[in-house]
mmCIF file with all atom_site columns, C-alpha atoms in Angstrom:
data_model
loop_
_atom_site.group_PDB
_atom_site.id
_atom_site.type_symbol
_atom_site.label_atom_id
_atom_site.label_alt_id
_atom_site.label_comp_id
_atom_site.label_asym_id
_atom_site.label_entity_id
_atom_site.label_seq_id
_atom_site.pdbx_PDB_ins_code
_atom_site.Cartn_x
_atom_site.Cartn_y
_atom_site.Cartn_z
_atom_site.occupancy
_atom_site.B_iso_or_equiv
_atom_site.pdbx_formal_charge
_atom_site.auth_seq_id
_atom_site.auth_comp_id
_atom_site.auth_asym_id
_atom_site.auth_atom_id
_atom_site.pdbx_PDB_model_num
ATOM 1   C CA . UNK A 1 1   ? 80.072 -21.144 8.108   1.00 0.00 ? 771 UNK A CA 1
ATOM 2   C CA . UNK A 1 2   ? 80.286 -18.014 6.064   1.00 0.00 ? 772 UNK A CA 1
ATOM 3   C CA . UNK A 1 3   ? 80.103 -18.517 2.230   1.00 0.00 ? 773 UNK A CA 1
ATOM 4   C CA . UNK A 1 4   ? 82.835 -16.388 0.294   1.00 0.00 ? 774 UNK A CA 1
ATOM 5   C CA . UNK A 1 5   ? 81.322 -13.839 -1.585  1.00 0.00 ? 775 UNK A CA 1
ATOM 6   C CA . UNK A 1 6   ? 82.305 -11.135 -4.182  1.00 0.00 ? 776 UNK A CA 1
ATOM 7   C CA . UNK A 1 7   ? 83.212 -7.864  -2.237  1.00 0.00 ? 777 UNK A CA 1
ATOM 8   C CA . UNK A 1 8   ? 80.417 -5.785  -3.864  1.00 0.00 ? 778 UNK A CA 1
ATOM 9   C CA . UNK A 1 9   ? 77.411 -7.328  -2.225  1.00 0.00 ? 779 UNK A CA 1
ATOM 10  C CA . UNK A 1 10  ? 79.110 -8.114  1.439   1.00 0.00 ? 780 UNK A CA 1
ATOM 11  C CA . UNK A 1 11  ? 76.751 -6.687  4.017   1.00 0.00 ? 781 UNK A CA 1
ATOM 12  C CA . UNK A 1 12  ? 73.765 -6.076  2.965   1.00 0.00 ? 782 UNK A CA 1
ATOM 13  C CA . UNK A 1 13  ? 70.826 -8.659  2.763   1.00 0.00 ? 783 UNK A CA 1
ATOM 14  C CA . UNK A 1 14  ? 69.135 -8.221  0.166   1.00 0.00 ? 784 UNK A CA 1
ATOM 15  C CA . UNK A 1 15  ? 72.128 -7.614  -2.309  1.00 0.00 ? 785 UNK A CA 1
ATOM 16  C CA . UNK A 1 16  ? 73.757 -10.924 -0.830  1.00 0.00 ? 786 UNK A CA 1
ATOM 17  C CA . UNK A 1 17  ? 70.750 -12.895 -1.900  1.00 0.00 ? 787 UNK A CA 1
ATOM 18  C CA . UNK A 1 18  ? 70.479 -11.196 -5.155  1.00 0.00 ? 788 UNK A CA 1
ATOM 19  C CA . UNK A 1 19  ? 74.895 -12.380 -5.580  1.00 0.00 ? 789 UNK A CA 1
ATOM 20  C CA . UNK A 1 20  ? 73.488 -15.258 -4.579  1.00 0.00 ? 790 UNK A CA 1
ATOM 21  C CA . UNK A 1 21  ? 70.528 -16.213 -6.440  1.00 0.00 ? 791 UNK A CA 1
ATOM 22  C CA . UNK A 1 22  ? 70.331 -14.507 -9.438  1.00 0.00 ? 792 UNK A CA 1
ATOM 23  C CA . UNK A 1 23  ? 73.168 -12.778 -10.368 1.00 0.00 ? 793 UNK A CA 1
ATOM 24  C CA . UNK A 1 24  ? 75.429 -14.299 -13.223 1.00 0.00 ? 794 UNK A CA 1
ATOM 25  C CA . UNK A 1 25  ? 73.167 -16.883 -13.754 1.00 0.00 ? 795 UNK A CA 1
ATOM 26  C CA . UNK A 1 26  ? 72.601 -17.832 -17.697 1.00 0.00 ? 796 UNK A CA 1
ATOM 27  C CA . UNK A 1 27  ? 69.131 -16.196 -18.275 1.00 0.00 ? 797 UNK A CA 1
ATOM 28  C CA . UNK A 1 28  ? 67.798 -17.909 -21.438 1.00 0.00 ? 798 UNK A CA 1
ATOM 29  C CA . UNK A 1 29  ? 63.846 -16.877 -21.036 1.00 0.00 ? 799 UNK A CA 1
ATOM 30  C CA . UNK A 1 30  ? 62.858 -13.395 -22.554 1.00 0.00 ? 800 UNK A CA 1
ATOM 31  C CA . UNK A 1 31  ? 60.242 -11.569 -19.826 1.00 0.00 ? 801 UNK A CA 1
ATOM 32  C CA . UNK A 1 32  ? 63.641 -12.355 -17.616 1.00 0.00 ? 802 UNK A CA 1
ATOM 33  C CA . UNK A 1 33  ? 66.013 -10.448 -19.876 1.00 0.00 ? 803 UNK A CA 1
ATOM 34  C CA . UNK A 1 34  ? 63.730 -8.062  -20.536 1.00 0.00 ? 804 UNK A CA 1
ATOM 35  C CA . UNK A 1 35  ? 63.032 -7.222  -17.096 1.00 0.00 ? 805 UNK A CA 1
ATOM 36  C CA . UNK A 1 36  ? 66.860 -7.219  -16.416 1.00 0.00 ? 806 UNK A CA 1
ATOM 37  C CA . UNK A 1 37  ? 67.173 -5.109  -19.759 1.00 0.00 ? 807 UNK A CA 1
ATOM 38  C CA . UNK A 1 38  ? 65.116 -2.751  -17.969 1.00 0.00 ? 808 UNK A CA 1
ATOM 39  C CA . UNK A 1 39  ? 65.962 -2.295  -14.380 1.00 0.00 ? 809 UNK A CA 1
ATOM 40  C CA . UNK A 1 40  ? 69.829 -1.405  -16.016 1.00 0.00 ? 810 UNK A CA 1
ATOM 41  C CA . UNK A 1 41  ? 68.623 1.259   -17.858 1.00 0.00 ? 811 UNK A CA 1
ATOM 42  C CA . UNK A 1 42  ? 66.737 2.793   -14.841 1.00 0.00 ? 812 UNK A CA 1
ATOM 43  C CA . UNK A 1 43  ? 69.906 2.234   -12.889 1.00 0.00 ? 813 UNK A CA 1
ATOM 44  C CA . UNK A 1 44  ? 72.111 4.024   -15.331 1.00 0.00 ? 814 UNK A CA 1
ATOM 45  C CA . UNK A 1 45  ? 73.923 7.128   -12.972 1.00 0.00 ? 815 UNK A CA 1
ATOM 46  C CA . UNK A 1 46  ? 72.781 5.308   -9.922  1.00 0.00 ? 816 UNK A CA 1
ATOM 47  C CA . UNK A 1 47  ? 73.585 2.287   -7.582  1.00 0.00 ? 817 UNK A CA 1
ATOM 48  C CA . UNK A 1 48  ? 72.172 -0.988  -8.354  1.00 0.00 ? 818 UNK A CA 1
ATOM 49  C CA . UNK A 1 49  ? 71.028 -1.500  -4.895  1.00 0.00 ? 819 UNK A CA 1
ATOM 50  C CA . UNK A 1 50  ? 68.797 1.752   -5.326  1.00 0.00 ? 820 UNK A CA 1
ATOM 51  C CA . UNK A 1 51  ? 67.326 -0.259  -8.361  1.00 0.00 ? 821 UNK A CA 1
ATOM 52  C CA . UNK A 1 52  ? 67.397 -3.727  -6.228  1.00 0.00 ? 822 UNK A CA 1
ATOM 53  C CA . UNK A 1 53  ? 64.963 -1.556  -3.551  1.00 0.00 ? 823 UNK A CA 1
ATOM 54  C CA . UNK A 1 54  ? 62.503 -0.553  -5.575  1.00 0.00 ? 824 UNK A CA 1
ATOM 55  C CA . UNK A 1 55  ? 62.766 -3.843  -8.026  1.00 0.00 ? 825 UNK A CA 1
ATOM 56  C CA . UNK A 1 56  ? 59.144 -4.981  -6.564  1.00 0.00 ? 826 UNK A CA 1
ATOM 57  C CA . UNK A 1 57  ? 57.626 -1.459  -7.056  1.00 0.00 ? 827 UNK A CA 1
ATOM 58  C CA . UNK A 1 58  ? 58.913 -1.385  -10.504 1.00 0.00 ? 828 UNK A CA 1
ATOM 59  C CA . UNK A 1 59  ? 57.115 -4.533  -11.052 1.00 0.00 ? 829 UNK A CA 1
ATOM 60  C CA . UNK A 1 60  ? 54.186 -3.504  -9.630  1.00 0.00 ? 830 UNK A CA 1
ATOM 61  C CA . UNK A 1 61  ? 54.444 -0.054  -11.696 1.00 0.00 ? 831 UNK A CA 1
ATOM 62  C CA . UNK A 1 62  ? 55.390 -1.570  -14.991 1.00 0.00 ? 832 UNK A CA 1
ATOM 63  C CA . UNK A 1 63  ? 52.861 -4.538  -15.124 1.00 0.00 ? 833 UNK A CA 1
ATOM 64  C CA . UNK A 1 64  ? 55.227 -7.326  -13.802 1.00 0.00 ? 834 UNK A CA 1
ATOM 65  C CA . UNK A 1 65  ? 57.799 -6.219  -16.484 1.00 0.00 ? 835 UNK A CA 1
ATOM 66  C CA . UNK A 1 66  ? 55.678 -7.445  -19.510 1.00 0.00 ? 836 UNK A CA 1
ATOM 67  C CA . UNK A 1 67  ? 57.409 -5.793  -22.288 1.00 0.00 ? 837 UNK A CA 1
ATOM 68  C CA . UNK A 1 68  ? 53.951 -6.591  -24.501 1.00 0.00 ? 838 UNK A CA 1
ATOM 69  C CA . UNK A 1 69  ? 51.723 -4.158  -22.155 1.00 0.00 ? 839 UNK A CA 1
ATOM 70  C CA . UNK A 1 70  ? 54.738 -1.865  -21.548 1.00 0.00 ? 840 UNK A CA 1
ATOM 71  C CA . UNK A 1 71  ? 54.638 -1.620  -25.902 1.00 0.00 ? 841 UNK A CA 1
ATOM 72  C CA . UNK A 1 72  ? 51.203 -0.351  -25.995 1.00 0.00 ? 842 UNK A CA 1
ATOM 73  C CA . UNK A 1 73  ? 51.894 2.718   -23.070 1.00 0.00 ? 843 UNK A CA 1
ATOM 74  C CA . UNK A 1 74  ? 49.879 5.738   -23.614 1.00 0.00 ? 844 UNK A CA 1
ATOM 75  C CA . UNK A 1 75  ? 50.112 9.115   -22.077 1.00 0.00 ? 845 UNK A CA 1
ATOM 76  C CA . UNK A 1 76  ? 47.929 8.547   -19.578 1.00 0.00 ? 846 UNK A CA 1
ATOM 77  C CA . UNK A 1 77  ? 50.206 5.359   -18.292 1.00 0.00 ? 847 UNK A CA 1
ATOM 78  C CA . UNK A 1 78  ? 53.137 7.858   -18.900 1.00 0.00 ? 848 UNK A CA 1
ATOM 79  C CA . UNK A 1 79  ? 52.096 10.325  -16.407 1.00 0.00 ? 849 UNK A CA 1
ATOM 80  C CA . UNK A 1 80  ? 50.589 7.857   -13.782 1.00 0.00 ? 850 UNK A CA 1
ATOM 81  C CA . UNK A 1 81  ? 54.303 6.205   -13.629 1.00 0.00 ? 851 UNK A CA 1
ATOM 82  C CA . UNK A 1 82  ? 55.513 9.808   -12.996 1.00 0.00 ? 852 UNK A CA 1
ATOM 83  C CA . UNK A 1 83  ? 53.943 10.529  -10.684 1.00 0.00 ? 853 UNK A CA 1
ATOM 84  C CA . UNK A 1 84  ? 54.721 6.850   -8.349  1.00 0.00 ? 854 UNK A CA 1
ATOM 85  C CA . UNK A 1 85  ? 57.519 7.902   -5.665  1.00 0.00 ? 855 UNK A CA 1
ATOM 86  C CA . UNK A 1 86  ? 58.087 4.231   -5.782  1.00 0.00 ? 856 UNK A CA 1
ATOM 87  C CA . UNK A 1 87  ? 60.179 3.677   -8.741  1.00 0.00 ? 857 UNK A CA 1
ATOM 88  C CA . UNK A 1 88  ? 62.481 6.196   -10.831 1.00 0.00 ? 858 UNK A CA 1
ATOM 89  C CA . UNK A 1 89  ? 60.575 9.142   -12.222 1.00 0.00 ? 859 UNK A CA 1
ATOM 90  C CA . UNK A 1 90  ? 62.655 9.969   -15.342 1.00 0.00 ? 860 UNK A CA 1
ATOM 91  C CA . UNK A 1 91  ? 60.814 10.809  -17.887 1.00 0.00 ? 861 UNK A CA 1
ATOM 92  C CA . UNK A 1 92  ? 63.569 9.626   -20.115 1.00 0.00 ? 862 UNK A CA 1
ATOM 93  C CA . UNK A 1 93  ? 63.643 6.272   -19.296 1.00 0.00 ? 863 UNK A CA 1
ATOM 94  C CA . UNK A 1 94  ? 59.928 5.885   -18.341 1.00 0.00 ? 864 UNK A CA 1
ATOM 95  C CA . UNK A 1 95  ? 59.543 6.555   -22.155 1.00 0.00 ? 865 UNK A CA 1
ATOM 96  C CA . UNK A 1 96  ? 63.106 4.755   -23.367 1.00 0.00 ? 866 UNK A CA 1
ATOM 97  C CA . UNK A 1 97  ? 61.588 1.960   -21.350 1.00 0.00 ? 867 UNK A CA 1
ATOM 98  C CA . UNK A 1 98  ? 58.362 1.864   -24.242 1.00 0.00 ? 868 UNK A CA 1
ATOM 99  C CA . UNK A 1 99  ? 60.589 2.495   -27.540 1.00 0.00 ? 869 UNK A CA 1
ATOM 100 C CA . UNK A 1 100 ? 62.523 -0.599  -26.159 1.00 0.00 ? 870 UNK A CA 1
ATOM 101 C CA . UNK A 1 101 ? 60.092 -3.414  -25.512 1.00 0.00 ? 871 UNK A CA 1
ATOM 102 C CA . UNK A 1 102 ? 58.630 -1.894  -28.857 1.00 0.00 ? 872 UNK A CA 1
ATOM 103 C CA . UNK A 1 103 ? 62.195 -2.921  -30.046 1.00 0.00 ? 873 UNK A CA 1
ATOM 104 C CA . UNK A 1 104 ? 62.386 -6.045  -28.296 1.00 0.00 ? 874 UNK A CA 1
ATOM 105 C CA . UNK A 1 105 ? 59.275 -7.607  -29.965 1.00 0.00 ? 875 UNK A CA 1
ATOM 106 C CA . UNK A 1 106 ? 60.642 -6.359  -33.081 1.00 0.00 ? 876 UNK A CA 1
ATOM 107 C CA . UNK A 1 107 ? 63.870 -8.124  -32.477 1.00 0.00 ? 877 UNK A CA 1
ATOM 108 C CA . UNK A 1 108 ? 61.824 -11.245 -31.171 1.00 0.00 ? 878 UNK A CA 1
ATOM 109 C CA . UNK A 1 109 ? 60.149 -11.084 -34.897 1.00 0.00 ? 879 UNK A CA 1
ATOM 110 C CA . UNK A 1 110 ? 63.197 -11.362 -36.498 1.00 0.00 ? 880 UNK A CA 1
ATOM 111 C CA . UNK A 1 111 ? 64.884 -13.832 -34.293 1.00 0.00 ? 881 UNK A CA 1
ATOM 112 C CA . UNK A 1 112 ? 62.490 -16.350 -32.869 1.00 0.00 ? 882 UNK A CA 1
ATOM 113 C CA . UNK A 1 113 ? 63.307 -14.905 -29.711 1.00 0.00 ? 883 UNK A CA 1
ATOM 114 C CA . UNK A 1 114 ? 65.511 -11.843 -27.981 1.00 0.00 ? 884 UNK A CA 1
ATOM 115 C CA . UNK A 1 115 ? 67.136 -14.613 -26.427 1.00 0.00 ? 885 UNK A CA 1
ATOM 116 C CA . UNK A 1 116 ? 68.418 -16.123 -29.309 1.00 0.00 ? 886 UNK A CA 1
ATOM 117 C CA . UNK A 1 117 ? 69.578 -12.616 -30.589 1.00 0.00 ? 887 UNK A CA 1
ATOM 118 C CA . UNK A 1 118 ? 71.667 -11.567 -27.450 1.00 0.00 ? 888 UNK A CA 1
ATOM 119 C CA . UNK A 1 119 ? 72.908 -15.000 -26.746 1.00 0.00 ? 889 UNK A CA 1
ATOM 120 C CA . UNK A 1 120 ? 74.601 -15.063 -30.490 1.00 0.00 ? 890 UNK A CA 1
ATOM 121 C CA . UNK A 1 121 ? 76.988 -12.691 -29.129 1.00 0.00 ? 891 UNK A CA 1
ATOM 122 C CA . UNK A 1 122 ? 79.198 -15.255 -27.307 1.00 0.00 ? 892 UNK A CA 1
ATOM 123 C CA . UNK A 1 123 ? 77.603 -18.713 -29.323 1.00 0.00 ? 893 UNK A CA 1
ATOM 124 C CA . UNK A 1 124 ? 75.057 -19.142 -26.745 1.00 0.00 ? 894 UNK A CA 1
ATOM 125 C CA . UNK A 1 125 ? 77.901 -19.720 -24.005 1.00 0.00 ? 895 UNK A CA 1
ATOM 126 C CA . UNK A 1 126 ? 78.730 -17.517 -21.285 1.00 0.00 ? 896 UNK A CA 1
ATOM 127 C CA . UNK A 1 127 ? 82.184 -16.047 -21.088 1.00 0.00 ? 897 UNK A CA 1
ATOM 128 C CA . UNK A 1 128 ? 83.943 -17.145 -17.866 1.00 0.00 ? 898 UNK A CA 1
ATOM 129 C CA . UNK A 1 129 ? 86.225 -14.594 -16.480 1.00 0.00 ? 899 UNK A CA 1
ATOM 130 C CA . UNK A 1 130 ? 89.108 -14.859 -13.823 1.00 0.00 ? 900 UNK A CA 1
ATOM 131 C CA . UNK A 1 131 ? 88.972 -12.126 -11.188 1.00 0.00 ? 901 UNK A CA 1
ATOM 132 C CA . UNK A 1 132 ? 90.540 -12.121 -7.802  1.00 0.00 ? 902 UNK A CA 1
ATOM 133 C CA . UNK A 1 133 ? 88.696 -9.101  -7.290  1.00 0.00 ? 903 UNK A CA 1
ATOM 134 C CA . UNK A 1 134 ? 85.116 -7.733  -8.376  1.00 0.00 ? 904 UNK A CA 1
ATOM 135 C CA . UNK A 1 135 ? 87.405 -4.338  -8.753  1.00 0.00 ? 905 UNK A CA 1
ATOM 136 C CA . UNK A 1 136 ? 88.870 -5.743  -11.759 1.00 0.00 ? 906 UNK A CA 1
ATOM 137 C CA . UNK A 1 137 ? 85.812 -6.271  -13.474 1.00 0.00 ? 907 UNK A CA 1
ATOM 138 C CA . UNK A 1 138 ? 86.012 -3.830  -16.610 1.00 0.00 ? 908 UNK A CA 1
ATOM 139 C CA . UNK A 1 139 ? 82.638 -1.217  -17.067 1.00 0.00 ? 909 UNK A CA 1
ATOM 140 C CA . UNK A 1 140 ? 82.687 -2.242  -20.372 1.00 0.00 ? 910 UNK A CA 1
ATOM 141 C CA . UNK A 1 141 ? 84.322 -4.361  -23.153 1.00 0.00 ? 911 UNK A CA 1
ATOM 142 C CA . UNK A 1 142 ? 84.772 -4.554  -26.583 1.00 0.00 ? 912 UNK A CA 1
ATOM 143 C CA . UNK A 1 143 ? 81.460 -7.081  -27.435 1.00 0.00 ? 913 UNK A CA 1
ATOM 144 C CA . UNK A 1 144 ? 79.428 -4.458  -25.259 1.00 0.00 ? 914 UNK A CA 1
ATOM 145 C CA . UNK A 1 145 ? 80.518 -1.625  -27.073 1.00 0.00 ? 915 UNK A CA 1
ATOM 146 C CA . UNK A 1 146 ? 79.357 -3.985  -30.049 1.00 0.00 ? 916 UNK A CA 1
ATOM 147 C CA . UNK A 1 147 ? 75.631 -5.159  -28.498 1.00 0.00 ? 917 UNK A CA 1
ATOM 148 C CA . UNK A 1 148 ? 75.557 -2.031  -27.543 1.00 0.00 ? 918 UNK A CA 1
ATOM 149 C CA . UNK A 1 149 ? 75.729 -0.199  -30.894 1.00 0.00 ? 919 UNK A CA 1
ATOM 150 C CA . UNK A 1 150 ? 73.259 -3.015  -32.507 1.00 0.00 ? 920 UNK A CA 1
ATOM 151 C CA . UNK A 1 151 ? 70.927 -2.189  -29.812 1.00 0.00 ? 921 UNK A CA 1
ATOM 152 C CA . UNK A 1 152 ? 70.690 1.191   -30.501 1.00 0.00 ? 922 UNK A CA 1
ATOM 153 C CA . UNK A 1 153 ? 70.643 0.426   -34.238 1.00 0.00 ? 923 UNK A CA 1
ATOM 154 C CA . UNK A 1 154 ? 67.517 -1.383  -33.488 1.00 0.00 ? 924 UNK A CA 1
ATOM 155 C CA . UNK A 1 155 ? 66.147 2.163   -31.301 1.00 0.00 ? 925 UNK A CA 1
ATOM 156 C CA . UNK A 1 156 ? 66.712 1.083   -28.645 1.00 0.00 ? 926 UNK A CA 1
ATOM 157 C CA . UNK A 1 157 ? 67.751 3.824   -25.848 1.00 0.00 ? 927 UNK A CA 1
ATOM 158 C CA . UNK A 1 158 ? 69.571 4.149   -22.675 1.00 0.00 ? 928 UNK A CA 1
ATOM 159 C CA . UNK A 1 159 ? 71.455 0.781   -23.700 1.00 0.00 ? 929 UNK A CA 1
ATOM 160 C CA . UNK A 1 160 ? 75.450 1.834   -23.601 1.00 0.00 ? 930 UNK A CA 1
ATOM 161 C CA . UNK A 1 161 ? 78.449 0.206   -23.322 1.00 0.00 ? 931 UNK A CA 1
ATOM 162 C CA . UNK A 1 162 ? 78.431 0.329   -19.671 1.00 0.00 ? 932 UNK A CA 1
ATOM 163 C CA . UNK A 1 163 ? 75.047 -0.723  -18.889 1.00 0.00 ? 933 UNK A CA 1
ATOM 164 C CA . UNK A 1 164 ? 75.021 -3.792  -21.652 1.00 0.00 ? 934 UNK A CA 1
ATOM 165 C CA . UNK A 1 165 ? 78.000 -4.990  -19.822 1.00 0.00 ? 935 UNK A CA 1
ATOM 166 C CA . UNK A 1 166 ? 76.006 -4.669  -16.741 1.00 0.00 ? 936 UNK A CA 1
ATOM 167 C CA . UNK A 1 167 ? 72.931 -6.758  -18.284 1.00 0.00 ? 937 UNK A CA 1
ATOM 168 C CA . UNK A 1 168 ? 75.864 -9.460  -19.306 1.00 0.00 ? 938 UNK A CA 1
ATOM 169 C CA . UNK A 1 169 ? 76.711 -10.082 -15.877 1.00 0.00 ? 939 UNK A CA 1
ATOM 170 C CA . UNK A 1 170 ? 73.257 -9.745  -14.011 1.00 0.00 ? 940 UNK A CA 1
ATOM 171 C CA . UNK A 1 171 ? 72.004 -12.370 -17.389 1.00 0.00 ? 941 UNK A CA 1
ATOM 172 C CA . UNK A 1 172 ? 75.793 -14.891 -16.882 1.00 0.00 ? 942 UNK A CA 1
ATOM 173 C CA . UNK A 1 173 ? 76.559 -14.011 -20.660 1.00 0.00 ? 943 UNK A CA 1
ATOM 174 C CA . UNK A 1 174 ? 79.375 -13.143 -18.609 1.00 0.00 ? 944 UNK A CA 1
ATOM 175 C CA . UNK A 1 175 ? 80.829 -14.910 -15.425 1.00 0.00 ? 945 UNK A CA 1
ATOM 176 C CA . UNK A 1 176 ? 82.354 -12.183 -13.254 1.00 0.00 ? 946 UNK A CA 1
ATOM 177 C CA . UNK A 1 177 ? 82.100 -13.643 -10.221 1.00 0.00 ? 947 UNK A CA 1
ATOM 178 C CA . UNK A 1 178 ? 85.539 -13.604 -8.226  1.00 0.00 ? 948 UNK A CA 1
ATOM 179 C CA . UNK A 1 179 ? 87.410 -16.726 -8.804  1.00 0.00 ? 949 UNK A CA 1
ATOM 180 C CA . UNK A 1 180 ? 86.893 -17.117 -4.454  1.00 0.00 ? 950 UNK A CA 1
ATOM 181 C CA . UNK A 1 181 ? 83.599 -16.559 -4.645  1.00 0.00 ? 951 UNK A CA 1
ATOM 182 C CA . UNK A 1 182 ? 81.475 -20.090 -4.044  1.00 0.00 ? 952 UNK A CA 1
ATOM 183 C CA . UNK A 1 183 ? 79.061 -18.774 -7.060  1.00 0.00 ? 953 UNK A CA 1
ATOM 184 C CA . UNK A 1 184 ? 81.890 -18.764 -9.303  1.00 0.00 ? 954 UNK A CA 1
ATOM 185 C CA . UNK A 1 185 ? 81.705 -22.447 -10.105 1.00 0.00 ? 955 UNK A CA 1
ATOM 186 C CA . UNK A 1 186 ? 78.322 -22.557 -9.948  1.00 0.00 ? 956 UNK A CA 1
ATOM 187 C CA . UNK A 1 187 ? 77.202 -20.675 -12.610 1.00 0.00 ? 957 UNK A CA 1
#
């Protein structure tokens, strides 16, 4: 029997088991968020299934996503990630992606934990939206305009409105699965 599914992954494999696996799902653990964190700010101007692609090349690249080596990047690092066809070679984020796991352990200082710090944003539960369509979903809200402005506060970089919402959803701080969708309960 086919499972109802939100309209923006119908079709295609791998972004099917992605709806169904991972996205929306309460993320609690930090080398999760930050690797989330991450892959939205290389996806910022393009498709998340571009980013979804090359997600095991970009772990591969970026030392399984762990924000303490990514910190401590030098030049040489710098220029070996761009030159790899296999991820994004923008030298902008390549380099936002350093300044913000530098950030992220200095928010993990402060807080006990990134974790705790983005999760204070909705009291550690995730807001549960009701769409009848993924189409409804807003870009961006009013609390990701707010993250979004303490995150760059903080120095961190590529981290808008737009793309914090996106981290939300992909992390279940927000549930905007469609109210048909069999996930929507679920999570």
């Amino acid at each position: 029997m086919k499972k109802n599914r939100c309209g923006w992954c119908e079709g295609d494999a791998l972004y099917e088991a992605y709806h169904d696996q991972e996205w929306g799902v309460p993320v609690f653990d930090d080398a999760t968020l930050f690797e989330f964190l991450m892959l939205e700010t290389f996806q910022a101007g393009l498709s998340w299934i571009t980013i979804l692609r090359k997600r095991e090349n970009f772990r591969q690249a970026f030392d399984n996503f762990d924000y303490k080596k990514i910190a401590q990047y030098q030049q040489n690092k710098i220029d070996a990630l761009l030159q790899d066809a296999g991820i994004i070679r923008n030298k902008l984020k390549v380099n936002a992606t350093i300044t913000n796991a530098q950030a992220f352990i200095e928010i993990q200082k402060e807080f006990g934990s990134f974790s705790k710090y983005i999760w204070s944003f909705v009291d550690g539960k995730p807001i549960k939206n009701t769409l009848k369509s993924y189409k409804d979903a807003p870009a961006n809200t009013a609390l990701s305009d707010r993250i979004s402005t303490d995150l760059k506060k903080r120095g961190f970089k590529f981290v808008g409105s737009t793309v914090i919402y996106a981290h939300m959803q992909a992390t279940g701080m927000v549930n905007d699965h469609e109210v048909g969708c069999f996930r929507y309960n679920e999570v």
